[in-house]
Amino acid sequence: MQPLTLLSRKTYRDLLVIHELYHQQLQMWSERSHQLEDRIVSIHQPHIRPIVRGKAKARVEFGAKIAVSMTNGYAFLDRLSWDNFNESTTLIGVIEKYRERMGTYPAVVQVDQIYRTRENRSFCKQHGIWLSGPALGRKPKNGPSSEDKQDVKQDTGERNAIEGKFGEGKRKYGLGCIRARLAKTSESVITLQLLVMNLERRLRVLFCLIFAKLSRRRLALKFG
């Protein structure tokens, strides 16, 4: 029998992963279960975990899960994890990071339904932050007023910008297909892609400002 020291570093690493994978499969078979903590689904990328999303096209996704906030069209990476996590637990930390960047708490936070927990509502109320969405408790018998419906519709339309940002990242910048194999390398690629998205956003804003300034100058020359 040849000693393990003769194996290359990569082969030895794969051997350790396969050994752990075997024990995980044996445990699930013994317990007649299909779920396991830190389950390995890839020998070459053992850091990847299956994340149940419940989508029609992809019930289970594989890859990093990120929490992104957006301010004035710019995306900020607030959390990146290879394990699944509850998004609602990240809101308070995201608001605190916003305060560190901007020097003050935001006046308005637009979120999805999952973020509207009692803890998050209490925190926002304590710091004078308006959290979007209907109040907790029983709904009024007569239903929401027309003004409330209009506010909800407007808030939903504005909040959808973050969904569009994810779509832009996957469609134009490759966020939906990270080809890096190591965990740290993949995290660097994701961070750089978000940085490039923000840089291009900044360039578009500058272009619009320059174009508007030149347009006003032309009008002044023509009608002055």
Coordinates of N, CA and C in Angstrom, one line a residue:
M1 N 0.8 -1.2 0.0 CA 0.0 0.0 0.0 C 0.9 1.3 0.0
Q2 N 0.6 2.2 -1.0 CA 1.4 3.4 -1.1 C 1.0 4.4 0.0
P3 N 2.0 5.1 0.6 CA 1.6 6.1 1.6 C 0.9 7.3 0.9
L4 N 0.1 8.0 1.7 CA -0.7 9.1 1.2 C 0.2 10.3 0.9
T5 N 1.4 10.3 1.4 CA 2.4 11.4 1.1 C 2.7 11.5 -0.3
L6 N 2.5 10.4 -1.1 CA 2.9 10.4 -2.5 C 1.8 11.1 -3.3
L7 N 0.6 11.3 -2.8 CA -0.4 12.0 -3.5 C -0.1 13.5 -3.6
S8 N -0.6 14.0 -4.7 CA -0.5 15.5 -4.9 C -1.4 16.2 -3.9
R9 N -1.2 17.5 -3.7 CA -2.0 18.3 -2.8 C -3.5 18.2 -3.2
K10 N -3.8 18.4 -4.5 CA -5.1 18.4 -5.0 C -5.8 17.0 -4.8
T11 N -5.1 16.0 -5.1 CA -5.6 14.6 -5.0 C -5.9 14.3 -3.5
Y12 N -5.0 14.7 -2.6 CA -5.2 14.4 -1.2 C -6.4 15.2 -0.7
R13 N -6.6 16.4 -1.1 CA -7.7 17.2 -0.7 C -9.0 16.5 -1.2
D14 N -9.0 16.1 -2.5 CA -10.2 15.4 -3.0 C -10.5 14.1 -2.2
L15 N -9.5 13.4 -1.8 CA -9.6 12.2 -1.0 C -10.3 12.5 0.3
L16 N -9.9 13.6 1.0 CA -10.5 14.0 2.2 C -12.0 14.3 2.0
V17 N -12.3 15.1 0.9 CA -13.7 15.4 0.6 C -14.5 14.2 0.4
I18 N -14.0 13.3 -0.4 CA -14.7 12.0 -0.7 C -15.0 11.2 0.6
H19 N -14.0 11.2 1.4 CA -14.2 10.5 2.7 C -15.3 11.1 3.5
E20 N -15.4 12.4 3.6 CA -16.4 13.1 4.3 C -17.8 12.9 3.6
L21 N -17.8 12.9 2.3 CA -19.0 12.7 1.5 C -19.6 11.3 1.8
Y22 N -18.7 10.4 1.9 CA -19.2 9.0 2.1 C -19.8 8.9 3.5
H23 N -19.2 9.5 4.5 CA -19.8 9.5 5.8 C -21.2 10.2 5.9
Q24 N -21.3 11.3 5.1 CA -22.6 12.0 5.1 C -23.7 11.2 4.4
Q25 N -23.3 10.5 3.3 CA -24.3 9.7 2.6 C -24.7 8.5 3.5
L26 N -23.7 7.9 4.2 CA -24.0 6.8 5.1 C -24.9 7.2 6.2
Q27 N -24.7 8.4 6.8 CA -25.5 8.9 7.8 C -27.0 9.2 7.4
M28 N -27.1 9.7 6.2 CA -28.5 10.0 5.6 C -29.2 8.7 5.4
W29 N -28.4 7.7 4.9 CA -29.0 6.4 4.6 C -29.5 5.7 5.9
S30 N -28.6 5.8 6.9 CA -29.0 5.2 8.2 C -30.2 5.8 8.9
E31 N -30.2 7.2 8.8 CA -31.3 7.9 9.4 C -32.6 8.0 8.4
R32 N -32.5 7.5 7.2 CA -33.5 7.6 6.2 C -34.0 9.1 6.1
S33 N -33.0 9.9 5.8 CA -33.2 11.3 5.7 C -32.6 11.8 4.4
H34 N -33.1 12.9 3.9 CA -32.6 13.6 2.7 C -31.9 14.9 3.0
Q35 N -31.9 15.3 4.3 CA -31.3 16.5 4.7 C -30.2 16.3 5.7
L36 N -29.2 17.2 5.6 CA -28.0 17.1 6.5 C -27.3 18.4 6.5
E37 N -26.8 18.8 7.7 CA -26.1 20.0 7.9 C -24.8 20.0 7.2
D38 N -24.5 21.1 6.4 CA -23.2 21.2 5.7 C -23.1 20.1 4.7
R39 N -24.1 19.7 4.0 CA -24.1 18.6 3.0 C -23.2 19.0 1.8
I40 N -22.3 18.1 1.4 CA -21.4 18.3 0.3 C -22.1 17.8 -1.0
V41 N -22.1 18.7 -2.0 CA -22.8 18.3 -3.2 C -21.8 18.4 -4.4
S42 N -20.6 18.8 -4.1 CA -19.5 18.9 -5.2 C -18.2 18.5 -4.6
I43 N -17.5 17.6 -5.2 CA -16.2 17.2 -4.7 C -15.2 18.3 -5.0
H44 N -15.2 18.9 -6.1 CA -14.3 20.0 -6.4 C -14.6 21.3 -5.8
Q45 N -15.8 21.5 -5.4 CA -16.2 22.7 -4.7 C -17.0 22.3 -3.4
P46 N -16.4 21.8 -2.4 CA -17.1 21.3 -1.2 C -17.7 22.4 -0.4
H47 N -17.4 23.7 -0.7 CA -18.0 24.8 0.1 C -19.4 25.2 -0.4
I48 N -19.8 24.7 -1.6 CA -21.1 25.0 -2.1 C -22.2 24.2 -1.4
R49 N -23.3 24.8 -1.1 CA -24.4 24.2 -0.4 C -25.7 24.3 -1.2
P50 N -26.6 23.3 -1.2 CA -27.9 23.5 -1.9 C -28.8 24.4 -1.1
I51 N -29.4 25.4 -1.8 CA -30.2 26.4 -1.2 C -31.6 26.3 -1.8
V52 N -32.6 25.9 -1.0 CA -33.9 25.7 -1.5 C -34.6 27.1 -1.7
R53 N -35.0 27.4 -2.9 CA -35.6 28.7 -3.3 C -37.1 28.6 -3.5
G54 N -37.5 27.4 -4.0 CA -39.0 27.3 -4.2 C -39.4 27.9 -5.5
K55 N -38.5 28.2 -6.4 CA -38.9 28.8 -7.7 C -39.4 27.8 -8.6
A56 N -40.2 28.2 -9.6 CA -40.8 27.2 -10.5 C -39.8 26.6 -11.4
K57 N -38.8 27.4 -11.9 CA -37.8 26.9 -12.8 C -36.6 26.2 -12.0
A58 N -36.3 26.7 -10.8 CA -35.2 26.1 -10.1 C -35.6 26.0 -8.6
R59 N -36.1 24.9 -8.2 CA -36.5 24.7 -6.8 C -35.3 24.8 -5.9
V60 N -34.2 24.3 -6.3 CA -32.9 24.3 -5.5 C -31.8 25.0 -6.3
E61 N -31.1 25.9 -5.7 CA -30.0 26.6 -6.4 C -28.7 26.3 -5.6
F62 N -27.6 26.4 -6.4 CA -26.3 26.1 -5.8 C -25.4 27.3 -6.0
G63 N -24.8 27.8 -5.0 CA -23.9 28.9 -5.1 C -24.0 29.8 -3.8
A64 N -23.3 30.9 -3.9 CA -23.3 31.9 -2.8 C -24.7 32.6 -2.7
K65 N -25.1 32.9 -1.4 CA -26.3 33.7 -1.2 C -25.8 35.0 -0.7
I66 N -26.3 36.1 -1.3 CA -25.9 37.4 -1.0 C -27.0 38.3 -0.6
A67 N -26.8 39.2 0.3 CA -27.7 40.2 0.7 C -27.2 41.6 0.2
V68 N -28.0 42.2 -0.6 CA -27.6 43.4 -1.3 C -28.6 44.5 -1.0
S69 N -28.1 45.7 -0.6 CA -29.0 46.9 -0.4 C -28.7 47.9 -1.5
M70 N -29.6 48.8 -1.8 CA -29.4 49.7 -2.9 C -29.7 51.1 -2.4
T71 N -28.9 52.1 -2.6 CA -29.1 53.5 -2.3 C -28.8 54.3 -3.5
N72 N -29.8 55.1 -3.9 CA -29.6 56.0 -5.1 C -29.1 55.3 -6.3
G73 N -29.5 54.0 -6.5 CA -29.1 53.3 -7.7 C -27.8 52.5 -7.5
Y74 N -27.1 52.7 -6.4 CA -25.8 52.0 -6.2 C -26.0 50.8 -5.2
A75 N -25.4 49.6 -5.6 CA -25.6 48.4 -4.9 C -24.5 48.2 -3.9
F76 N -24.9 47.8 -2.7 CA -23.9 47.5 -1.6 C -24.0 46.0 -1.1
L77 N -22.9 45.3 -1.2 CA -22.9 43.9 -0.7 C -22.8 43.9 0.8
D78 N -23.9 43.5 1.5 CA -23.9 43.6 2.9 C -23.6 42.2 3.6
R79 N -23.9 41.1 2.9 CA -23.5 39.8 3.4 C -23.4 38.8 2.3
L80 N -22.4 37.9 2.4 CA -22.2 36.9 1.4 C -21.9 35.6 2.2
S81 N -22.6 34.6 1.9 CA -22.5 33.3 2.6 C -22.7 32.1 1.7
W82 N -22.0 31.0 1.9 CA -22.2 29.8 1.1 C -23.3 29.0 1.8
D83 N -23.7 29.3 3.0 CA -24.8 28.6 3.7 C -26.1 29.4 3.6
N84 N -27.2 28.8 3.6 CA -28.5 29.5 3.6 C -28.7 30.3 4.9
F85 N -29.3 31.4 4.8 CA -29.6 32.2 6.0 C -30.9 32.9 5.7
N86 N -31.5 33.3 6.8 CA -32.8 34.1 6.8 C -32.5 35.5 6.5
E87 N -33.0 36.0 5.4 CA -32.7 37.4 5.1 C -33.2 38.4 6.1
S88 N -34.3 38.1 6.8 CA -34.8 39.1 7.8 C -33.8 39.4 8.9
T89 N -32.9 38.5 9.2 CA -32.0 38.8 10.3 C -30.9 39.7 9.9
T90 N -30.8 40.1 8.6 CA -29.7 41.0 8.2 C -30.1 42.4 8.1
L91 N -31.4 42.8 8.3 CA -31.9 44.1 8.1 C -31.2 45.1 9.1
I92 N -31.2 44.8 10.4 CA -30.7 45.7 11.3 C -29.2 46.0 11.1
G93 N -28.4 44.9 10.7 CA -27.0 45.1 10.4 C -26.8 46.0 9.2
V94 N -27.7 45.8 8.2 CA -27.6 46.6 7.0 C -27.9 48.1 7.3
I95 N -28.9 48.4 8.1 CA -29.2 49.7 8.5 C -28.0 50.4 9.2
E96 N -27.4 49.6 10.1 CA -26.2 50.1 10.9 C -25.1 50.4 9.9
K97 N -24.9 49.6 8.9 CA -23.8 49.8 7.9 C -24.1 51.1 7.1
Y98 N -25.4 51.3 6.8 CA -25.8 52.5 6.1 C -25.4 53.8 7.0
R99 N -25.7 53.7 8.3 CA -25.4 54.8 9.2 C -23.9 55.1 9.2
E100 N -23.1 54.0 9.1 CA -21.6 54.2 9.1 C -21.1 54.8 7.8
R101 N -21.8 54.5 6.7 CA -21.4 55.1 5.4 C -21.9 56.5 5.3
M102 N -23.1 56.8 5.7 CA -23.7 58.1 5.4 C -23.7 59.0 6.6
G103 N -23.5 58.5 7.8 CA -23.4 59.3 9.0 C -24.8 59.5 9.6
T104 N -25.8 58.9 9.1 CA -27.2 59.1 9.7 C -28.0 57.8 9.3
Y105 N -29.1 57.6 10.0 CA -30.0 56.5 9.7 C -30.9 56.9 8.5
P106 N -31.3 56.0 7.7 CA -32.1 56.3 6.5 C -33.5 56.7 7.0
A107 N -34.2 57.6 6.2 CA -35.5 58.0 6.6 C -36.5 56.9 6.2
V108 N -36.3 56.2 5.1 CA -37.2 55.2 4.6 C -36.4 53.9 4.3
V109 N -37.0 52.8 4.6 CA -36.4 51.5 4.2 C -37.5 50.7 3.5
Q110 N -37.3 50.4 2.2 CA -38.2 49.6 1.4 C -37.8 48.2 1.4
V111 N -38.6 47.3 1.9 CA -38.3 45.9 2.0 C -39.4 45.0 1.5
D112 N -39.0 43.7 1.3 CA -40.0 42.7 1.0 C -40.7 42.2 2.3
Q113 N -41.7 41.4 2.1 CA -42.5 41.0 3.2 C -41.7 40.2 4.3
I114 N -40.7 39.5 3.9 CA -40.0 38.6 4.8 C -39.2 39.5 5.8
Y115 N -38.9 40.7 5.5 CA -38.2 41.6 6.4 C -39.0 42.3 7.5
R116 N -40.4 42.2 7.3 CA -41.3 42.9 8.2 C -41.6 42.2 9.5
T117 N -40.5 41.8 10.2 CA -40.7 41.1 11.5 C -40.9 42.1 12.6
R118 N -41.4 41.6 13.8 CA -41.6 42.5 14.9 C -40.3 43.2 15.4
E119 N -39.2 42.4 15.4 CA -37.9 42.9 15.8 C -37.5 44.1 14.9
N120 N -37.6 43.8 13.6 CA -37.2 44.9 12.6 C -38.0 46.1 12.7
R121 N -39.3 45.9 12.9 CA -40.3 47.0 13.0 C -40.0 47.8 14.3
S122 N -39.7 47.1 15.3 CA -39.4 47.8 16.6 C -38.1 48.6 16.5
F123 N -37.1 48.1 15.8 CA -35.8 48.8 15.6 C -36.0 50.1 14.8
C124 N -36.8 49.9 13.7 CA -37.0 51.1 12.8 C -37.8 52.2 13.5
K125 N -38.8 51.7 14.3 CA -39.6 52.7 15.0 C -38.8 53.4 16.1
Q126 N -37.9 52.7 16.7 CA -37.0 53.3 17.7 C -36.1 54.4 17.2
H127 N -35.7 54.2 15.9 CA -34.8 55.2 15.3 C -35.4 56.1 14.3
G128 N -36.8 56.1 14.3 CA -37.5 57.0 13.4 C -37.4 56.7 11.9
I129 N -37.3 55.4 11.6 CA -37.2 55.0 10.2 C -38.6 54.4 9.8
W130 N -39.1 54.9 8.6 CA -40.3 54.4 8.1 C -40.0 53.1 7.3
L131 N -40.6 52.0 7.8 CA -40.4 50.7 7.1 C -41.7 50.4 6.3
S132 N -41.4 50.2 5.0 CA -42.5 50.0 4.1 C -43.3 48.8 4.4
G133 N -44.6 48.8 3.9 CA -45.4 47.6 4.0 C -46.6 47.9 5.0
P134 N -47.6 47.0 5.0 CA -48.7 47.2 5.9 C -48.4 46.9 7.3
A135 N -49.1 47.5 8.3 CA -48.9 47.2 9.7 C -49.3 45.8 10.1
L136 N -48.7 45.3 11.1 CA -49.0 44.0 11.6 C -50.4 44.1 12.3
G137 N -51.0 42.9 12.5 CA -52.3 42.8 13.1 C -53.4 42.6 12.1
R138 N -54.6 42.7 12.7 CA -55.8 42.5 11.8 C -56.0 43.6 10.8
K139 N -56.4 43.2 9.6 CA -56.7 44.1 8.6 C -58.0 44.8 8.8
P140 N -58.2 46.1 8.4 CA -59.4 46.8 8.6 C -60.6 46.1 7.9
K141 N -61.8 46.2 8.5 CA -62.9 45.5 8.0 C -63.3 46.0 6.6
N142 N -63.2 47.3 6.4 CA -63.5 47.9 5.1 C -62.4 47.8 4.1
G143 N -61.3 47.2 4.5 CA -60.1 47.1 3.6 C -59.3 48.3 3.5
P144 N -58.1 48.3 2.9 CA -57.3 49.4 2.9 C -57.9 50.6 2.1
S145 N -57.6 51.8 2.5 CA -58.1 52.9 1.7 C -57.4 53.1 0.4
S146 N -57.9 54.0 -0.4 CA -57.3 54.2 -1.8 C -55.9 54.8 -1.6
E147 N -55.7 55.6 -0.6 CA -54.4 56.2 -0.4 C -53.4 55.1 0.0
D148 N -53.8 54.2 0.9 CA -52.9 53.1 1.3 C -52.6 52.3 0.1
K149 N -53.6 52.0 -0.7 CA -53.3 51.1 -1.9 C -52.3 51.8 -2.9
Q150 N -52.5 53.1 -3.0 CA -51.5 53.9 -3.9 C -50.1 53.9 -3.3
D151 N -50.0 54.0 -2.0 CA -48.7 54.0 -1.3 C -48.0 52.7 -1.5
V152 N -48.8 51.6 -1.3 CA -48.3 50.3 -1.5 C -47.8 50.0 -2.9
K153 N -48.6 50.5 -3.9 CA -48.3 50.3 -5.3 C -47.0 51.1 -5.6
Q154 N -46.9 52.3 -5.1 CA -45.7 53.1 -5.4 C -44.5 52.5 -4.7
D155 N -44.6 52.0 -3.5 CA -43.5 51.4 -2.8 C -43.0 50.2 -3.4
T156 N -44.0 49.3 -3.9 CA -43.6 48.1 -4.6 C -42.9 48.4 -5.9
G157 N -43.3 49.4 -6.6 CA -42.6 49.8 -7.8 C -41.2 50.2 -7.6
E158 N -41.0 51.0 -6.5 CA -39.7 51.5 -6.2 C -38.8 50.4 -5.7
R159 N -39.4 49.5 -4.9 CA -38.6 48.4 -4.3 C -38.1 47.4 -5.4
N160 N -38.9 47.3 -6.5 CA -38.5 46.4 -7.5 C -37.2 46.7 -8.2
A161 N -36.7 47.9 -7.9 CA -35.4 48.3 -8.5 C -34.3 47.4 -8.1
I162 N -34.4 46.8 -6.8 CA -33.4 45.9 -6.4 C -33.5 44.6 -7.1
E163 N -34.7 44.2 -7.5 CA -34.9 42.9 -8.3 C -34.3 43.2 -9.7
G164 N -34.5 44.4 -10.2 CA -33.9 44.7 -11.5 C -32.4 44.7 -11.5
K165 N -31.8 45.1 -10.3 CA -30.4 45.1 -10.2 C -29.8 43.7 -10.2
F166 N -30.5 42.8 -9.6 CA -30.1 41.4 -9.6 C -30.2 40.9 -11.0
G167 N -31.3 41.2 -11.7 CA -31.4 40.7 -13.1 C -30.3 41.3 -14.0
E168 N -30.0 42.6 -13.8 CA -28.9 43.2 -14.6 C -27.6 42.5 -14.3
G169 N -27.3 42.2 -13.0 CA -26.1 41.5 -12.7 C -25.9 40.2 -13.3
K170 N -27.0 39.4 -13.3 CA -27.0 38.1 -13.9 C -26.9 38.1 -15.4
R171 N -27.7 39.1 -16.0 CA -27.8 39.1 -17.5 C -26.5 39.7 -18.1
K172 N -25.9 40.8 -17.5 CA -24.9 41.5 -18.2 C -23.5 41.3 -17.6
Y173 N -23.5 40.9 -16.3 CA -22.2 40.9 -15.6 C -21.8 39.5 -15.1
G174 N -22.6 38.5 -15.4 CA -22.3 37.1 -15.1 C -22.5 36.7 -13.7
L175 N -23.3 37.4 -12.9 CA -23.5 37.0 -11.5 C -24.2 35.6 -11.4
G176 N -24.9 35.2 -12.5 CA -25.6 34.0 -12.5 C -24.8 32.8 -12.9
C177 N -23.5 33.1 -13.2 CA -22.6 32.0 -13.7 C -21.2 32.3 -13.3
I178 N -20.9 32.1 -12.0 CA -19.6 32.3 -11.5 C -18.7 31.1 -11.8
R179 N -17.6 31.3 -12.6 CA -16.8 30.2 -13.1 C -15.6 30.0 -12.2
A180 N -15.4 30.8 -11.2 CA -14.3 30.6 -10.3 C -14.6 29.4 -9.4
R181 N -13.5 28.6 -9.0 CA -13.8 27.4 -8.3 C -13.5 27.5 -6.8
L182 N -12.6 28.3 -6.4 CA -12.3 28.4 -5.0 C -13.3 29.4 -4.3
A183 N -13.6 29.2 -3.1 CA -14.6 30.0 -2.4 C -14.1 31.5 -2.3
K184 N -12.9 31.7 -1.9 CA -12.3 33.1 -1.9 C -12.3 33.7 -3.2
T185 N -11.9 33.0 -4.2 CA -11.9 33.5 -5.6 C -13.3 33.9 -6.1
S186 N -14.3 33.1 -5.8 CA -15.7 33.3 -6.2 C -16.2 34.6 -5.5
E187 N -15.8 34.7 -4.2 CA -16.3 35.9 -3.4 C -15.6 37.2 -4.0
S188 N -14.4 37.1 -4.4 CA -13.7 38.2 -5.0 C -14.4 38.6 -6.4
V189 N -14.8 37.6 -7.2 CA -15.4 37.8 -8.4 C -16.8 38.5 -8.2
I190 N -17.5 38.0 -7.3 CA -18.9 38.6 -7.0 C -18.7 40.1 -6.5
T191 N -17.7 40.3 -5.7 CA -17.5 41.7 -5.2 C -17.1 42.6 -6.3
L192 N -16.2 42.2 -7.2 CA -15.7 43.0 -8.3 C -16.9 43.2 -9.3
Q193 N -17.7 42.3 -9.5 CA -18.8 42.5 -10.4 C -19.8 43.6 -9.9
L194 N -20.0 43.6 -8.6 CA -20.9 44.6 -8.1 C -20.2 46.0 -8.1
L195 N -18.8 46.0 -8.0 CA -18.1 47.2 -8.1 C -18.2 47.8 -9.5
V196 N -18.0 46.9 -10.5 CA -18.1 47.3 -11.9 C -19.5 47.9 -12.2
M197 N -20.6 47.2 -11.7 CA -21.9 47.7 -11.8 C -22.1 49.1 -11.3
N198 N -21.5 49.4 -10.1 CA -21.6 50.7 -9.5 C -20.8 51.8 -10.3
L199 N -19.6 51.3 -10.9 CA -18.8 52.2 -11.7 C -19.6 52.6 -12.9
E200 N -20.2 51.7 -13.6 CA -20.9 52.0 -14.8 C -22.2 52.9 -14.5
R201 N -22.8 52.6 -13.3 CA -23.9 53.5 -12.9 C -23.3 54.9 -12.7
R202 N -22.2 55.1 -12.1 CA -21.6 56.4 -11.9 C -21.3 57.1 -13.3
L203 N -20.8 56.3 -14.2 CA -20.5 56.9 -15.5 C -21.7 57.3 -16.2
R204 N -22.8 56.6 -16.1 CA -24.1 57.0 -16.7 C -24.6 58.3 -16.1
V205 N -24.4 58.4 -14.8 CA -24.9 59.6 -14.2 C -24.1 60.8 -14.6
L206 N -22.7 60.6 -14.7 CA -21.9 61.7 -15.2 C -22.2 62.1 -16.6
F207 N -22.4 61.1 -17.5 CA -22.7 61.4 -18.9 C -24.0 62.2 -19.0
C208 N -25.0 61.8 -18.2 CA -26.3 62.6 -18.2 C -26.1 64.0 -17.8
L209 N -25.2 64.2 -16.7 CA -25.0 65.6 -16.3 C -24.3 66.4 -17.3
I210 N -23.3 65.8 -18.0 CA -22.5 66.5 -19.0 C -23.4 66.8 -20.2
F211 N -24.3 65.8 -20.6 CA -25.2 66.0 -21.7 C -26.2 67.1 -21.4
A212 N -26.7 67.2 -20.2 CA -27.7 68.2 -19.8 C -27.0 69.6 -19.8
K213 N -25.8 69.6 -19.3 CA -25.1 70.9 -19.3 C -24.8 71.4 -20.7
L214 N -24.4 70.6 -21.6 CA -24.1 71.0 -23.0 C -25.4 71.4 -23.7
S215 N -26.5 70.7 -23.3 CA -27.8 71.1 -23.9 C -28.2 72.4 -23.5
R216 N -28.1 72.8 -22.2 CA -28.4 74.1 -21.7 C -27.5 75.2 -22.4
R217 N -26.3 74.8 -22.6 CA -25.4 75.8 -23.2 C -25.8 76.1 -24.6
R218 N -26.2 75.1 -25.3 CA -26.6 75.3 -26.7 C -27.9 76.1 -26.8
L219 N -28.8 75.9 -25.9 CA -30.0 76.7 -25.8 C -29.7 78.2 -25.5
A220 N -28.7 78.4 -24.6 CA -28.3 79.7 -24.3 C -27.7 80.4 -25.5
L221 N -26.9 79.7 -26.3 CA -26.3 80.3 -27.4 C -27.3 80.6 -28.5
K222 N -28.3 79.8 -28.6 CA -29.3 79.9 -29.6 C -30.4 81.0 -29.3
F223 N -30.8 81.1 -28.1 CA -31.8 82.1 -27.7 C -31.3 83.3 -26.9
G224 N -30.0 83.3 -26.6 CA -29.5 84.4 -25.8 C -29.4 85.7 -26.5

